[in-house]
């Protein structure tokens, strides 16, 4: 999860606003490394989506079972398209979500 698939800057990504989605995950005991491997395959695919302006995933340094997602989409339609993508259905819905004890998500409008 150390890579970012495009060369755009943060200021380029936030220009024009969008829909910000922040998610927090916590892995079931013993599943954190497996989730990290799934996310390593998922992240480049998500970052290449047309409606994605910024997509970052971090892993907590003090608790490696916790993951933080910072996702900026062009609009609500782009977010919905993301959730309908093959890579989301395969990696997130199909593989990662069953390995979680906690999943929280909030949406924000950019100022």
PDB file of C-alpha atoms in Angstrom:
ATOM      1  CA  UNK A   1       0.000   0.000   0.000  1.00  0.00           C
ATOM      2  CA  UNK A   2       2.995   2.257  -0.471  1.00  0.00           C
ATOM      3  CA  UNK A   3       2.208   3.396  -3.983  1.00  0.00           C
ATOM      4  CA  UNK A   4      -0.011   5.939  -5.646  1.00  0.00           C
ATOM      5  CA  UNK A   5      -0.983   5.101  -9.203  1.00  0.00           C
ATOM      6  CA  UNK A   6      -1.047   8.595 -10.678  1.00  0.00           C
ATOM      7  CA  UNK A   7       1.262  11.576 -10.696  1.00  0.00           C
ATOM      8  CA  UNK A   8      -1.292  14.227  -9.737  1.00  0.00           C
ATOM      9  CA  UNK A   9      -0.686  16.378  -6.690  1.00  0.00           C
ATOM     10  CA  UNK A  10      -3.022  16.650  -3.723  1.00  0.00           C
ATOM     11  CA  UNK A  11      -3.984  20.170  -4.798  1.00  0.00           C
ATOM     12  CA  UNK A  12      -4.880  18.861  -8.276  1.00  0.00           C
ATOM     13  CA  UNK A  13      -6.997  16.110  -6.712  1.00  0.00           C
ATOM     14  CA  UNK A  14      -9.021  18.388  -4.431  1.00  0.00           C
ATOM     15  CA  UNK A  15      -9.519  21.098  -7.054  1.00  0.00           C
ATOM     16  CA  UNK A  16     -13.211  21.294  -7.905  1.00  0.00           C
ATOM     17  CA  UNK A  17     -14.397  19.514  -4.774  1.00  0.00           C
ATOM     18  CA  UNK A  18     -16.050  16.134  -4.775  1.00  0.00           C
ATOM     19  CA  UNK A  19     -17.354  13.503  -2.405  1.00  0.00           C
ATOM     20  CA  UNK A  20     -14.938  12.497   0.352  1.00  0.00           C
ATOM     21  CA  UNK A  21     -15.370   9.069   1.907  1.00  0.00           C
ATOM     22  CA  UNK A  22     -13.402   8.143   5.020  1.00  0.00           C
ATOM     23  CA  UNK A  23     -13.535   4.553   6.201  1.00  0.00           C
ATOM     24  CA  UNK A  24     -11.993   2.726   9.133  1.00  0.00           C
ATOM     25  CA  UNK A  25     -11.550  -1.008   9.263  1.00  0.00           C
ATOM     26  CA  UNK A  26     -10.398  -3.369  11.952  1.00  0.00           C
ATOM     27  CA  UNK A  27      -9.304  -6.898  11.080  1.00  0.00           C
ATOM     28  CA  UNK A  28     -10.346 -10.005  12.920  1.00  0.00           C
ATOM     29  CA  UNK A  29      -7.525 -11.446  15.039  1.00  0.00           C
ATOM     30  CA  UNK A  30      -4.847 -12.943  12.814  1.00  0.00           C
ATOM     31  CA  UNK A  31      -6.288 -11.530   9.572  1.00  0.00           C
ATOM     32  CA  UNK A  32      -4.540  -8.135   9.277  1.00  0.00           C
ATOM     33  CA  UNK A  33      -1.721  -9.270   6.983  1.00  0.00           C
ATOM     34  CA  UNK A  34      -4.188 -11.098   4.758  1.00  0.00           C
ATOM     35  CA  UNK A  35      -6.275  -7.923   4.458  1.00  0.00           C
ATOM     36  CA  UNK A  36      -3.147  -5.890   3.673  1.00  0.00           C
ATOM     37  CA  UNK A  37      -2.319  -8.288   0.833  1.00  0.00           C
ATOM     38  CA  UNK A  38      -5.851  -7.979  -0.566  1.00  0.00           C
ATOM     39  CA  UNK A  39      -5.647  -4.182  -0.380  1.00  0.00           C
ATOM     40  CA  UNK A  40      -2.281  -4.209  -2.175  1.00  0.00           C
ATOM     41  CA  UNK A  41      -4.026  -5.827  -5.149  1.00  0.00           C
ATOM     42  CA  UNK A  42      -7.134  -3.626  -4.888  1.00  0.00           C
ATOM     43  CA  UNK A  43      -5.535  -0.183  -4.479  1.00  0.00           C
ATOM     44  CA  UNK A  44      -3.977   0.288  -7.942  1.00  0.00           C
ATOM     45  CA  UNK A  45      -7.280  -0.704  -9.551  1.00  0.00           C
ATOM     46  CA  UNK A  46      -9.246   1.781  -7.424  1.00  0.00           C
ATOM     47  CA  UNK A  47      -6.762   4.581  -8.098  1.00  0.00           C
ATOM     48  CA  UNK A  48      -7.188   4.141 -11.862  1.00  0.00           C
ATOM     49  CA  UNK A  49     -10.972   4.557 -11.828  1.00  0.00           C
ATOM     50  CA  UNK A  50     -12.177   7.463 -13.947  1.00  0.00           C
ATOM     51  CA  UNK A  51     -14.153   9.148 -11.152  1.00  0.00           C
ATOM     52  CA  UNK A  52     -11.493   8.731  -8.456  1.00  0.00           C
ATOM     53  CA  UNK A  53      -9.611  11.924  -7.668  1.00  0.00           C
ATOM     54  CA  UNK A  54      -7.628  10.523  -4.732  1.00  0.00           C
ATOM     55  CA  UNK A  55      -7.562   7.100  -3.065  1.00  0.00           C
ATOM     56  CA  UNK A  56      -5.246   6.370  -0.156  1.00  0.00           C
ATOM     57  CA  UNK A  57      -5.138   3.499   2.316  1.00  0.00           C
ATOM     58  CA  UNK A  58      -3.068   3.541   5.487  1.00  0.00           C
ATOM     59  CA  UNK A  59      -2.351   0.987   8.178  1.00  0.00           C
ATOM     60  CA  UNK A  60      -2.052   2.079  11.804  1.00  0.00           C
ATOM     61  CA  UNK A  61       1.477   1.926  13.151  1.00  0.00           C
ATOM     62  CA  UNK A  62       0.392   1.254  16.731  1.00  0.00           C
ATOM     63  CA  UNK A  63      -2.263  -1.333  15.790  1.00  0.00           C
ATOM     64  CA  UNK A  64      -1.622  -3.047  12.438  1.00  0.00           C
ATOM     65  CA  UNK A  65      -5.135  -4.520  12.486  1.00  0.00           C
ATOM     66  CA  UNK A  66      -6.559  -1.046  11.776  1.00  0.00           C
ATOM     67  CA  UNK A  67      -6.814   0.458   8.298  1.00  0.00           C
ATOM     68  CA  UNK A  68      -7.853   3.963   7.245  1.00  0.00           C
ATOM     69  CA  UNK A  69      -9.243   4.785   3.799  1.00  0.00           C
ATOM     70  CA  UNK A  70      -9.266   8.328   2.405  1.00  0.00           C
ATOM     71  CA  UNK A  71     -11.194   8.378  -0.857  1.00  0.00           C
ATOM     72  CA  UNK A  72     -12.102  11.415  -2.944  1.00  0.00           C
ATOM     73  CA  UNK A  73     -14.565  10.870  -5.777  1.00  0.00           C
ATOM     74  CA  UNK A  74     -15.634  13.319  -8.464  1.00  0.00           C
ATOM     75  CA  UNK A  75     -19.260  12.955  -7.321  1.00  0.00           C
ATOM     76  CA  UNK A  76     -21.838  10.537  -5.907  1.00  0.00           C
ATOM     77  CA  UNK A  77     -22.153   8.774  -9.275  1.00  0.00           C
ATOM     78  CA  UNK A  78     -18.399   8.037  -9.282  1.00  0.00           C
ATOM     79  CA  UNK A  79     -18.668   6.606  -5.756  1.00  0.00           C
ATOM     80  CA  UNK A  80     -21.534   4.347  -6.828  1.00  0.00           C
ATOM     81  CA  UNK A  81     -19.569   3.237  -9.895  1.00  0.00           C
ATOM     82  CA  UNK A  82     -16.642   2.410  -7.603  1.00  0.00           C
ATOM     83  CA  UNK A  83     -18.852   0.151  -5.491  1.00  0.00           C
ATOM     84  CA  UNK A  84     -20.121  -1.584  -8.630  1.00  0.00           C
ATOM     85  CA  UNK A  85     -16.647  -2.162 -10.088  1.00  0.00           C
ATOM     86  CA  UNK A  86     -15.379  -5.703 -10.561  1.00  0.00           C
ATOM     87  CA  UNK A  87     -12.334  -5.076  -8.373  1.00  0.00           C
ATOM     88  CA  UNK A  88     -14.489  -3.735  -5.501  1.00  0.00           C
ATOM     89  CA  UNK A  89     -16.803  -6.735  -5.700  1.00  0.00           C
ATOM     90  CA  UNK A  90     -13.907  -9.185  -5.893  1.00  0.00           C
ATOM     91  CA  UNK A  91     -11.409  -7.782  -3.409  1.00  0.00           C
ATOM     92  CA  UNK A  92     -13.513  -5.783  -0.964  1.00  0.00           C
ATOM     93  CA  UNK A  93     -16.965  -7.376  -0.867  1.00  0.00           C
ATOM     94  CA  UNK A  94     -15.800 -10.887  -1.703  1.00  0.00           C
ATOM     95  CA  UNK A  95     -12.492 -11.190   0.148  1.00  0.00           C
ATOM     96  CA  UNK A  96     -11.804  -8.434   2.682  1.00  0.00           C
ATOM     97  CA  UNK A  97     -15.141  -7.654   4.346  1.00  0.00           C
ATOM     98  CA  UNK A  98     -15.591 -11.160   5.793  1.00  0.00           C
ATOM     99  CA  UNK A  99     -12.228 -10.712   7.584  1.00  0.00           C
ATOM    100  CA  UNK A 100     -13.296  -7.588   9.509  1.00  0.00           C
ATOM    101  CA  UNK A 101     -14.596  -7.081  13.016  1.00  0.00           C
ATOM    102  CA  UNK A 102     -15.373  -3.417  12.371  1.00  0.00           C
ATOM    103  CA  UNK A 103     -16.154  -1.262   9.336  1.00  0.00           C
ATOM    104  CA  UNK A 104     -17.152   2.371   9.691  1.00  0.00           C
ATOM    105  CA  UNK A 105     -17.660   4.809   6.846  1.00  0.00           C
ATOM    106  CA  UNK A 106     -18.598   8.488   6.600  1.00  0.00           C
ATOM    107  CA  UNK A 107     -19.171  10.776   3.641  1.00  0.00           C
ATOM    108  CA  UNK A 108     -18.261  14.467   3.459  1.00  0.00           C
ATOM    109  CA  UNK A 109     -18.700  17.238   0.923  1.00  0.00           C
ATOM    110  CA  UNK A 110     -15.562  19.213   0.079  1.00  0.00           C
ATOM    111  CA  UNK A 111     -15.575  22.885   1.058  1.00  0.00           C
TER     112      UNK A 111
END
